Coordinates of N, CA and C in Angstrom, one line a residue:
H824 N -6.7 30.3 12.2 CA -7.6 29.1 12.1 C -8.8 29.5 11.4
S825 N -8.9 31.0 11.2 CA -10.1 31.7 10.5 C -10.2 31.2 9.0
R826 N -9.0 30.8 8.6 CA -8.6 30.6 7.2 C -9.0 29.2 6.9
R827 N -9.2 28.4 7.9 CA -9.4 26.9 7.5 C -10.7 26.7 6.9
P828 N -11.8 27.3 7.4 CA -13.1 27.0 6.6 C -13.1 27.4 5.1
R829 N -12.6 28.6 5.0 CA -12.5 29.2 3.6 C -11.7 28.1 2.6
L830 N -10.4 27.6 3.3 CA -9.9 26.5 2.3 C -10.7 25.2 2.4
G831 N -11.2 24.8 3.3 CA -12.0 23.6 3.3 C -13.3 23.7 2.2
W832 N -13.7 25.0 1.9 CA -14.9 24.9 1.0 C -14.4 24.8 -0.3
S833 N -13.0 25.5 -0.6 CA -12.4 25.5 -1.7 C -11.9 23.9 -2.0
L834 N -11.4 23.2 -1.0 CA -11.1 21.8 -1.2 C -12.2 21.1 -1.5
L835 N -13.6 21.2 -0.8 CA -14.8 20.3 -0.9 C -15.1 20.5 -2.4
A836 N -15.1 21.9 -3.0 CA -15.5 22.3 -4.4 C -14.4 21.5 -5.5
L837 N -13.3 21.6 -4.9 CA -12.0 21.0 -5.8 C -12.3 19.3 -6.1
G838 N -12.7 18.7 -4.6 CA -12.9 17.5 -4.8 C -14.1 16.9 -5.5
F839 N -15.0 17.6 -5.2 CA -16.2 17.4 -6.2 C -16.1 17.6 -7.5
M840 N -15.3 18.5 -8.1 CA -15.0 18.8 -9.3 C -14.2 17.5 -10.1
A841 N -13.3 17.1 -9.1 CA -12.3 16.0 -9.5 C -13.3 14.7 -9.7
Q842 N -14.1 14.5 -8.9 CA -15.2 13.4 -9.2 C -16.0 13.7 -10.4
L843 N -16.2 14.6 -10.7 CA -17.2 15.0 -11.9 C -16.4 14.9 -12.9
L844 N -15.1 15.2 -13.0 CA -14.4 15.0 -14.1 C -13.8 13.7 -14.4
G845 N -13.6 13.0 -13.1 CA -13.3 11.5 -13.4 C -14.4 10.7 -14.0
A846 N -15.6 11.1 -13.6 CA -16.6 10.2 -14.1 C -17.0 10.7 -15.5
A847 N -16.7 12.0 -16.1 CA -17.1 12.3 -17.4 C -15.8 11.9 -18.2
S848 N -14.6 11.6 -17.9 CA -13.6 11.1 -18.6 C -13.1 9.6 -18.3
S849 N -14.2 8.9 -17.5 CA -13.9 7.5 -17.4 C -12.4 7.2 -16.8
S850 N -12.0 8.3 -16.0 CA -10.9 8.1 -15.3 C -11.1 7.8 -13.7
G851 N -11.0 6.4 -13.3 CA -11.2 6.3 -12.0 C -10.1 7.1 -11.0
F852 N -9.0 7.0 -11.4 CA -7.9 7.7 -10.7 C -8.2 9.1 -10.1
I853 N -8.7 9.8 -11.3 CA -9.2 11.2 -11.0 C -10.2 11.3 -10.0
A854 N -11.2 10.6 -10.4 CA -12.5 10.4 -9.4 C -12.0 10.2 -8.0
Q855 N -11.4 9.0 -7.8 CA -10.9 8.6 -6.3 C -10.0 9.6 -5.9
C856 N -9.0 10.6 -6.5 CA -8.5 11.4 -5.7 C -9.5 12.5 -5.4
G857 N -10.5 12.7 -5.9 CA -11.5 13.8 -5.5 C -12.1 13.4 -4.0
I858 N -12.1 12.1 -3.6 CA -12.8 11.7 -2.4 C -11.9 12.2 -1.4
P859 N -10.5 11.8 -1.2 CA -9.9 12.4 0.2 C -10.1 14.0 0.1
V860 N -9.8 14.3 -1.0 CA -9.8 16.1 -1.2 C -11.0 16.6 -0.5
S861 N -12.1 16.0 -0.9 CA -13.5 16.3 -0.5 C -13.6 16.2 1.2
I862 N -13.0 15.1 1.7 CA -13.0 14.6 3.1 C -12.3 15.6 3.7
L863 N -11.1 16.0 3.3 CA -10.1 17.0 3.6 C -10.8 18.2 3.9
G864 N -11.6 18.9 3.0 CA -12.4 19.9 2.9 C -13.3 19.8 3.9
V865 N -14.0 18.9 3.9 CA -15.2 18.9 5.0 C -14.7 18.8 6.5
G866 N -13.6 18.2 6.7 CA -12.9 18.3 8.1 C -12.3 19.6 8.2
L867 N -11.9 20.3 7.4 CA -11.4 21.7 7.4 C -12.4 22.7 7.9
I868 N -13.7 22.4 7.2 CA -14.8 23.3 7.6 C -15.5 23.1 8.9
L869 N -15.3 21.8 9.5 CA -15.9 21.6 10.7 C -15.2 21.6 11.5
G870 N -13.7 21.8 11.5 CA -12.8 21.8 12.4 C -12.1 20.6 13.2
R871 N -12.8 19.4 12.6 CA -12.2 18.3 13.2 C -12.7 17.1 12.0
P872 N -11.9 15.9 12.3 CA -10.9 15.7 13.3 C -9.5 16.2 12.6
G873 N -8.3 15.9 13.4 CA -7.2 16.6 13.2 C -6.8 16.4 11.9
L874 N -5.7 17.4 11.5 CA -4.9 17.1 10.2 C -4.5 15.9 9.8
A875 N -3.8 15.3 10.9 CA -3.3 13.9 10.8 C -4.3 13.0 10.4
T876 N -5.2 13.1 11.0 CA -6.3 11.9 10.6 C -7.1 12.1 9.2
L877 N -7.2 13.4 8.9 CA -7.7 13.7 7.4 C -6.8 13.5 6.4
L878 N -5.4 13.5 6.5 CA -4.6 13.1 5.6 C -4.2 11.7 5.4
L879 N -4.6 11.0 6.3 CA -4.6 9.3 6.5 C -5.6 9.0 5.3
T880 N -6.8 9.9 4.9 CA -7.7 9.4 4.1 C -7.1 9.1 2.7
F881 N -6.0 9.8 2.3 CA -5.2 10.0 1.0 C -5.0 8.4 0.8
G882 N -4.9 7.5 2.0 CA -4.6 6.1 1.4 C -5.9 5.6 0.7
L883 N -7.0 6.1 0.6 CA -8.1 5.4 -0.2 C -7.9 5.4 -1.6
V884 N -6.7 6.4 -2.2 CA -6.4 6.5 -3.3 C -5.5 5.4 -3.9
P885 N -5.9 4.4 -4.9 CA -5.1 3.3 -5.2 C -3.8 3.9 -6.1
V886 N -2.8 3.3 -6.2 CA -1.8 3.6 -6.9 C -1.9 3.6 -8.3
P887 N -2.0 4.5 -9.4 CA -2.6 4.0 -10.5 C -1.8 3.2 -11.5
V888 N -2.6 2.6 -12.3 CA -1.8 1.5 -13.1 C -0.6 2.0 -13.7
F889 N -0.8 3.1 -14.4 CA 0.4 3.5 -15.3 C 1.6 3.8 -14.4
V890 N 1.7 3.9 -13.3 CA 3.2 3.7 -12.2 C 3.8 2.7 -12.5
F891 N 3.0 1.4 -12.2 CA 3.6 0.3 -12.6 C 3.7 -0.2 -13.9
A892 N 3.1 0.5 -14.8 CA 3.5 0.0 -16.3 C 4.7 0.7 -16.6
I893 N 5.1 1.8 -15.9 CA 6.5 2.4 -16.4 C 7.6 1.4 -16.4
G894 N 7.6 0.6 -15.3 CA 8.8 -0.5 -15.3 C 8.5 -1.7 -15.8
S895 N 7.2 -2.0 -16.4 CA 7.0 -3.1 -16.8 C 7.6 -3.4 -18.2
P896 N 8.1 -4.7 -18.5 CA 8.0 -5.9 -17.7 C 9.5 -6.1 -17.1
G897 N 10.3 -5.1 -17.2 CA 11.7 -5.2 -17.0 C 11.9 -5.6 -15.2
I898 N 11.3 -5.1 -14.4 CA 11.0 -5.1 -13.2 C 10.7 -6.4 -12.5
E899 N 9.7 -6.7 -13.0 CA 9.3 -8.0 -12.5 C 10.2 -9.3 -13.1
S900 N 10.9 -9.1 -14.4 CA 11.7 -9.9 -14.9 C 13.0 -10.0 -14.1
R901 N 13.5 -8.9 -13.8 CA 14.9 -8.9 -13.0 C 14.5 -9.6 -11.3
I902 N 13.3 -9.3 -11.0 CA 12.8 -9.9 -9.6 C 12.8 -11.5 -9.8
A903 N 12.2 -11.8 -10.9 CA 12.2 -13.4 -11.1 C 13.6 -13.9 -11.2
D904 N 14.6 -13.3 -11.9 CA 15.8 -13.8 -12.2 C 16.7 -13.8 -10.7
A905 N 16.6 -12.8 -9.9 CA 17.0 -12.7 -8.7 C 16.8 -13.7 -7.8
T906 N 15.3 -13.9 -7.8 CA 14.7 -15.0 -6.9 C 15.1 -16.4 -7.3
S907 N 15.0 -16.6 -8.7 CA 15.5 -18.0 -9.1 C 17.1 -18.1 -8.7
G908 N 17.8 -17.0 -8.8 CA 19.1 -17.3 -8.3 C 19.4 -17.7 -6.8
L909 N 18.5 -17.2 -5.9 CA 18.4 -17.5 -4.5 C 18.2 -18.7 -4.2
F910 N 17.0 -19.1 -5.2 CA 16.5 -20.7 -4.7 C 17.5 -21.6 -5.2
A911 N 18.4 -21.1 -6.3 CA 19.2 -22.2 -6.8 C 20.5 -22.3 -5.9
L912 N 20.8 -21.4 -4.9 CA 21.7 -21.6 -3.8 C 21.3 -22.6 -2.9
L913 N 19.9 -22.5 -2.8 CA 19.2 -23.5 -1.7 C 18.9 -24.8 -2.0
G914 N 19.3 -25.2 -3.6 CA 18.9 -26.3 -3.9 C 17.7 -26.7 -4.8
W915 N 17.2 -25.7 -5.1 CA 15.7 -25.7 -5.5 C 16.0 -25.2 -6.9
P916 N 16.1 -25.7 -8.1 CA 16.4 -25.3 -9.6 C 15.1 -24.6 -10.0
I917 N 14.6 -23.4 -9.7 CA 13.3 -22.8 -10.1 C 13.8 -21.8 -11.4
A918 N 13.0 -22.2 -12.4 CA 13.5 -21.6 -13.8 C 12.7 -20.3 -13.9
A919 N 13.6 -19.1 -14.4 CA 12.8 -17.9 -14.5 C 12.7 -17.6 -16.0
G920 N 11.8 -17.3 -16.7 CA 11.6 -16.8 -17.8 C 10.8 -15.5 -18.0
G921 N 11.3 -14.4 -18.0 CA 10.7 -13.3 -17.8 C 10.1 -13.0 -16.6
P922 N 8.8 -12.7 -16.5 CA 8.1 -12.6 -15.1 C 7.8 -14.0 -14.6
L923 N 7.9 -15.0 -15.3 CA 7.4 -16.3 -14.6 C 8.6 -17.1 -14.0
L924 N 8.2 -17.8 -12.9 CA 8.9 -18.8 -12.3 C 8.2 -20.2 -12.3
Q925 N 9.2 -21.2 -12.8 CA 8.6 -22.4 -13.0 C 9.3 -23.6 -12.2
F926 N 8.7 -24.6 -12.0 CA 9.3 -25.8 -11.1 C 8.1 -26.9 -11.4
E927 N 8.9 -27.8 -12.0 CA 8.3 -29.3 -12.2 C 6.9 -28.9 -12.7
G928 N 6.7 -28.0 -13.8 CA 5.4 -27.8 -14.6 C 4.5 -26.9 -13.8
R929 N 4.7 -26.3 -12.6 CA 3.9 -25.5 -11.8 C 4.7 -23.9 -12.2
R930 N 3.7 -23.1 -12.0 CA 4.1 -21.6 -12.4 C 3.8 -20.7 -11.4
F931 N 4.7 -19.6 -11.2 CA 4.3 -18.4 -10.3 C 4.7 -17.2 -11.1
E932 N 3.8 -16.3 -11.3 CA 4.0 -15.3 -12.0 C 4.2 -14.0 -11.1
L933 N 5.4 -13.3 -11.5 CA 5.6 -12.1 -10.8 C 4.9 -10.7 -11.5
F934 N 4.4 -9.8 -10.7 CA 3.9 -8.6 -11.3 C 4.7 -7.4 -11.0
T935 N 4.6 -6.4 -11.7 CA 5.5 -5.2 -11.4 C 5.1 -4.5 -9.8
S936 N 3.7 -4.7 -9.6 CA 3.5 -4.4 -8.3 C 4.3 -5.1 -6.9
D937 N 4.8 -6.1 -7.4 CA 5.7 -6.8 -6.4 C 6.6 -6.2 -6.1
A938 N 7.2 -5.1 -6.6 CA 8.6 -4.4 -6.6 C 8.8 -3.8 -4.9
G939 N 7.6 -3.6 -4.4 CA 7.6 -3.1 -3.0 C 6.7 -2.0 -2.6
L940 N 6.4 -1.4 -3.7 CA 5.5 0.0 -3.5 C 4.6 -0.1 -2.5
L941 N 3.5 -1.1 -3.0 CA 2.4 -1.1 -2.3 C 2.8 -1.6 -0.7
T942 N 3.6 -2.5 -0.6 CA 4.0 -2.9 1.1 C 5.0 -1.6 1.4
A943 N 5.4 -0.8 0.9 CA 6.0 0.4 1.5 C 4.7 1.3 1.9
I944 N 3.8 1.5 1.3 CA 2.7 2.2 1.4 C 2.0 1.7 2.3
C945 N 1.6 0.5 2.8 CA 0.8 -0.2 3.7 C 1.6 0.1 5.1
F946 N 3.0 -0.1 5.2 CA 3.8 0.3 6.5 C 3.9 1.5 6.7
A947 N 3.9 2.6 5.9 CA 3.6 4.0 5.8 C 2.5 4.4 6.6
E948 N 1.5 3.7 6.1 CA 0.0 3.9 6.7 C -0.1 3.5 8.3
L949 N 0.5 2.4 8.5 CA 0.2 1.7 9.7 C 1.0 2.8 10.8
A950 N 2.3 3.1 10.2 CA 3.0 3.9 11.3 C 2.3 5.3 11.3
W951 N 1.7 6.0 10.3 CA 1.2 7.1 10.3 C -0.2 6.9 11.4
F952 N -1.0 5.8 11.4 CA -2.0 5.7 12.0 C -1.6 5.6 13.6
R953 N -0.5 4.8 13.8 CA -0.1 4.5 15.2 C 0.4 6.0 15.7
G954 N 1.2 6.5 15.0 CA 1.9 8.0 15.5 C 0.4 9.0 15.6
M955 N -0.7 8.9 14.8 CA -1.7 9.8 15.1 C -2.6 9.4 16.3
R956 N -2.6 8.2 16.6 CA -3.2 7.5 17.8 C -2.5 7.9 19.0
E957 N -1.1 7.9 18.9 CA -0.5 8.4 20.0 C -0.2 9.8 20.2
G958 N -0.9 10.7 19.5 CA -1.0 12.0 19.5 C 0.2 12.7 19.2
L959 N 1.2 12.2 18.5 CA 2.4 12.9 18.0 C 2.0 14.0 17.2
H960 N 3.1 14.9 16.8 CA 2.9 15.8 16.1 C 3.1 15.6 14.6
L961 N 2.7 16.4 13.7 CA 2.3 16.1 12.2 C 3.9 15.8 11.7
G962 N 4.8 16.6 12.2 CA 6.1 16.4 11.6 C 6.8 15.1 12.1
E963 N 6.4 14.6 13.4 CA 7.0 13.5 13.7 C 6.3 12.2 13.2
I964 N 5.0 12.4 12.9 CA 4.3 11.4 12.1 C 4.7 11.1 10.6
C965 N 5.1 12.3 10.1 CA 5.7 12.1 8.8 C 6.9 11.4 8.8
V966 N 7.9 11.6 9.7 CA 9.0 10.9 9.7 C 8.8 9.5 10.0
R967 N 7.8 9.1 10.9 CA 7.5 7.7 11.3 C 6.9 7.1 10.0
G968 N 6.1 7.7 9.2 CA 5.7 7.2 8.0 C 6.7 6.8 7.1
L969 N 7.8 7.8 6.7 CA 8.9 7.5 5.9 C 9.7 6.3 6.1
R970 N 10.2 6.4 7.5 CA 11.0 5.4 8.1 C 10.3 3.9 7.7
A971 N 9.1 3.8 8.0 CA 8.2 2.6 7.9 C 8.1 2.3 6.4
G972 N 7.9 3.2 5.5 CA 7.9 2.6 4.1 C 9.2 2.4 3.6
L973 N 10.3 2.9 4.2 CA 11.5 2.4 3.7 C 11.8 1.0 4.1
L974 N 11.3 0.7 5.5 CA 11.3 -0.6 6.0 C 10.4 -1.7 5.3
G975 N 9.3 -1.0 4.7 CA 8.2 -2.1 3.9 C 9.2 -2.3 2.4
F976 N 9.9 -1.4 2.1 CA 10.8 -1.7 0.8 C 11.9 -2.5 1.1
A977 N 12.4 -2.5 2.3 CA 13.6 -3.4 2.6 C 13.1 -5.1 3.0
A978 N 11.6 -4.9 3.4 CA 11.2 -6.3 3.8 C 10.7 -7.1 2.5
Q979 N 10.6 -6.4 1.5 CA 9.7 -6.7 0.2 C 10.5 -8.1 -0.5
P980 N 11.7 -8.3 -0.4 CA 12.6 -9.5 -0.9 C 12.3 -10.5 -0.3
L981 N 12.2 -10.5 1.2 CA 11.9 -11.6 2.1 C 10.7 -12.0 2.0
L982 N 9.6 -11.0 1.6 CA 8.3 -11.4 1.5 C 8.1 -12.2 0.2
I983 N 8.7 -11.9 -1.0 CA 8.5 -12.3 -2.3 C 9.5 -13.9 -2.0
A984 N 10.5 -13.9 -1.5 CA 11.2 -15.3 -1.3 C 10.2 -16.1 -0.4
L985 N 9.5 -15.9 0.7 CA 8.7 -16.6 1.6 C 7.3 -17.2 0.7
C986 N 6.9 -16.4 -0.2 CA 5.7 -16.5 -0.9 C 6.1 -17.7 -2.1
V987 N 7.2 -17.4 -2.5 CA 7.6 -18.1 -3.7 C 8.2 -19.5 -3.3
V988 N 8.4 -19.8 -1.9 CA 8.5 -21.0 -1.4 C 7.3 -21.9 -1.7
T989 N 6.2 -21.5 -2.0 CA 5.2 -22.4 -2.3 C 5.2 -22.9 -3.7
L990 N 6.0 -22.5 -4.3 CA 6.2 -23.1 -5.6 C 6.7 -24.6 -5.9
P991 N 7.7 -24.6 -5.2 CA 8.4 -26.0 -5.2 C 7.5 -26.8 -4.2
L992 N 7.1 -26.1 -3.2 CA 5.9 -26.8 -2.2 C 4.9 -27.3 -2.8
G993 N 4.3 -26.8 -3.9 CA 3.1 -27.5 -4.4 C 2.0 -26.7 -4.5
F994 N 2.0 -25.5 -3.8 CA 0.8 -24.6 -3.9 C 1.2 -23.1 -4.0
P995 N 1.4 -23.0 -5.4 CA 1.9 -21.7 -5.7 C 0.8 -20.7 -5.8
E996 N -0.7 -21.1 -5.9 CA -1.8 -20.4 -5.9 C -1.9 -19.5 -4.4
V997 N -1.3 -20.2 -3.3 CA -1.6 -19.7 -2.1 C -0.4 -18.4 -2.0
G998 N 0.8 -18.9 -2.4 CA 1.6 -17.8 -2.5 C 1.2 -16.8 -3.3
R999 N 0.9 -16.8 -4.6 CA 0.3 -15.8 -5.0 C -0.6 -14.8 -4.7
F1000 N -1.5 -15.5 -3.8 CA -2.7 -14.7 -3.1 C -1.8 -13.8 -1.9
L1001 N -1.1 -14.6 -1.1 CA -0.2 -13.8 -0.2 C 0.6 -12.7 -0.6
L1002 N 1.3 -13.0 -1.7 CA 1.9 -11.9 -2.3 C 1.2 -10.5 -2.6
S1003 N 0.1 -10.9 -3.1 CA -0.8 -9.8 -3.6 C -1.6 -9.1 -2.6
H1004 N -2.0 -9.8 -1.6 CA -3.2 -9.5 -0.5 C -2.6 -9.7 0.7
G1005 N -1.5 -10.4 1.3 CA -1.0 -10.9 2.8 C -0.7 -9.5 3.5
V1006 N -0.1 -8.6 2.9 CA 0.5 -7.5 3.7 C -0.7 -6.8 4.2
P1007 N -1.4 -6.4 3.3 CA -2.5 -5.4 4.0 C -3.6 -5.9 4.7
I1008 N -3.8 -7.4 4.5 CA -4.6 -8.2 5.5 C -4.0 -8.3 6.7
A1009 N -2.9 -8.5 6.8 CA -2.0 -8.8 8.2 C -2.0 -7.6 9.0
L1010 N -1.7 -6.4 8.2 CA -1.6 -5.1 8.9 C -2.9 -4.4 9.6
A1011 N -4.1 -5.0 8.6 CA -5.4 -4.5 9.0 C -5.6 -5.4 10.2
A1012 N -5.4 -6.7 10.3 CA -5.5 -7.6 11.5 C -4.6 -6.8 12.7
V1013 N -3.4 -6.4 12.4 CA -2.5 -5.7 13.7 C -3.5 -4.5 14.2
V1014 N -4.1 -3.7 13.3 CA -4.6 -2.6 13.8 C -6.0 -2.8 14.3
I1015 N -6.8 -3.8 13.9 CA -8.0 -4.4 14.7 C -7.5 -5.0 15.9
A1016 N -6.5 -5.8 16.1 CA -6.2 -6.5 17.4 C -5.8 -5.2 18.3
G1017 N -5.1 -4.4 17.8 CA -4.5 -3.4 18.8 C -5.9 -2.3 19.3
E1018 N -6.8 -2.0 18.3 CA -7.9 -1.2 18.8 C -8.7 -2.1 19.9
A1019 N -8.9 -3.6 19.6 CA -9.7 -4.3 20.4 C -9.0 -4.2 21.8
R1020 N -7.8 -4.4 21.9 CA -7.1 -4.5 23.2 C -7.2 -3.1 23.9
G1021 N -7.2 -2.0 23.0 CA -7.4 -0.7 23.8 C -8.7 -0.4 24.4
D1022 N -9.7 -1.1 23.6 CA -11.1 -0.8 24.0 C -11.3 -1.8 25.6
R1023 N -10.4 -2.9 25.6 CA -10.7 -3.5 26.9 C -10.0 -3.1 27.9
T1024 N -9.1 -2.2 27.9 CA -8.2 -1.6 28.8 C -8.7 -0.3 29.4

């Protein structure tokens, strides 16, 4: 444990330099990476909170845009084709053209971020948080997070289908909002409700 404060000071300095470098180079991603690194450093210096809690702060760093750009526009176009085929089987002839789904003049645009990475991250973070609250060892928390992330990927096609249903129903803007923001909002509500129940017991 005597090495933790020294490592903490090094991480704090590294995080601070990353934020300065990000500001100087106009790179929000680098600057944002510096925030959890600094928090981790401070935590190691103080000796609290636990490492699992400190690592959870890396969820503050958004997925960089260039990660999504790697697969664009192919990924969202393939998702649109698959979704169009599914709804054709259900009797709704939704046309797919690239990332756009169209039905009777209404449009629903798919983005590369709809491939499931963000959903997987949200599921993994929720599992990590719950494991941390249950006092599990770090290794067990990592396994839980990995499993939850894979579950998030597996659930993404169903989530897309449920949101695209709003296109033939006539309110695609609602579906697009839910596909973009529904998962983090819903999981945040689950956490808040769980914490509120815990305070009452």
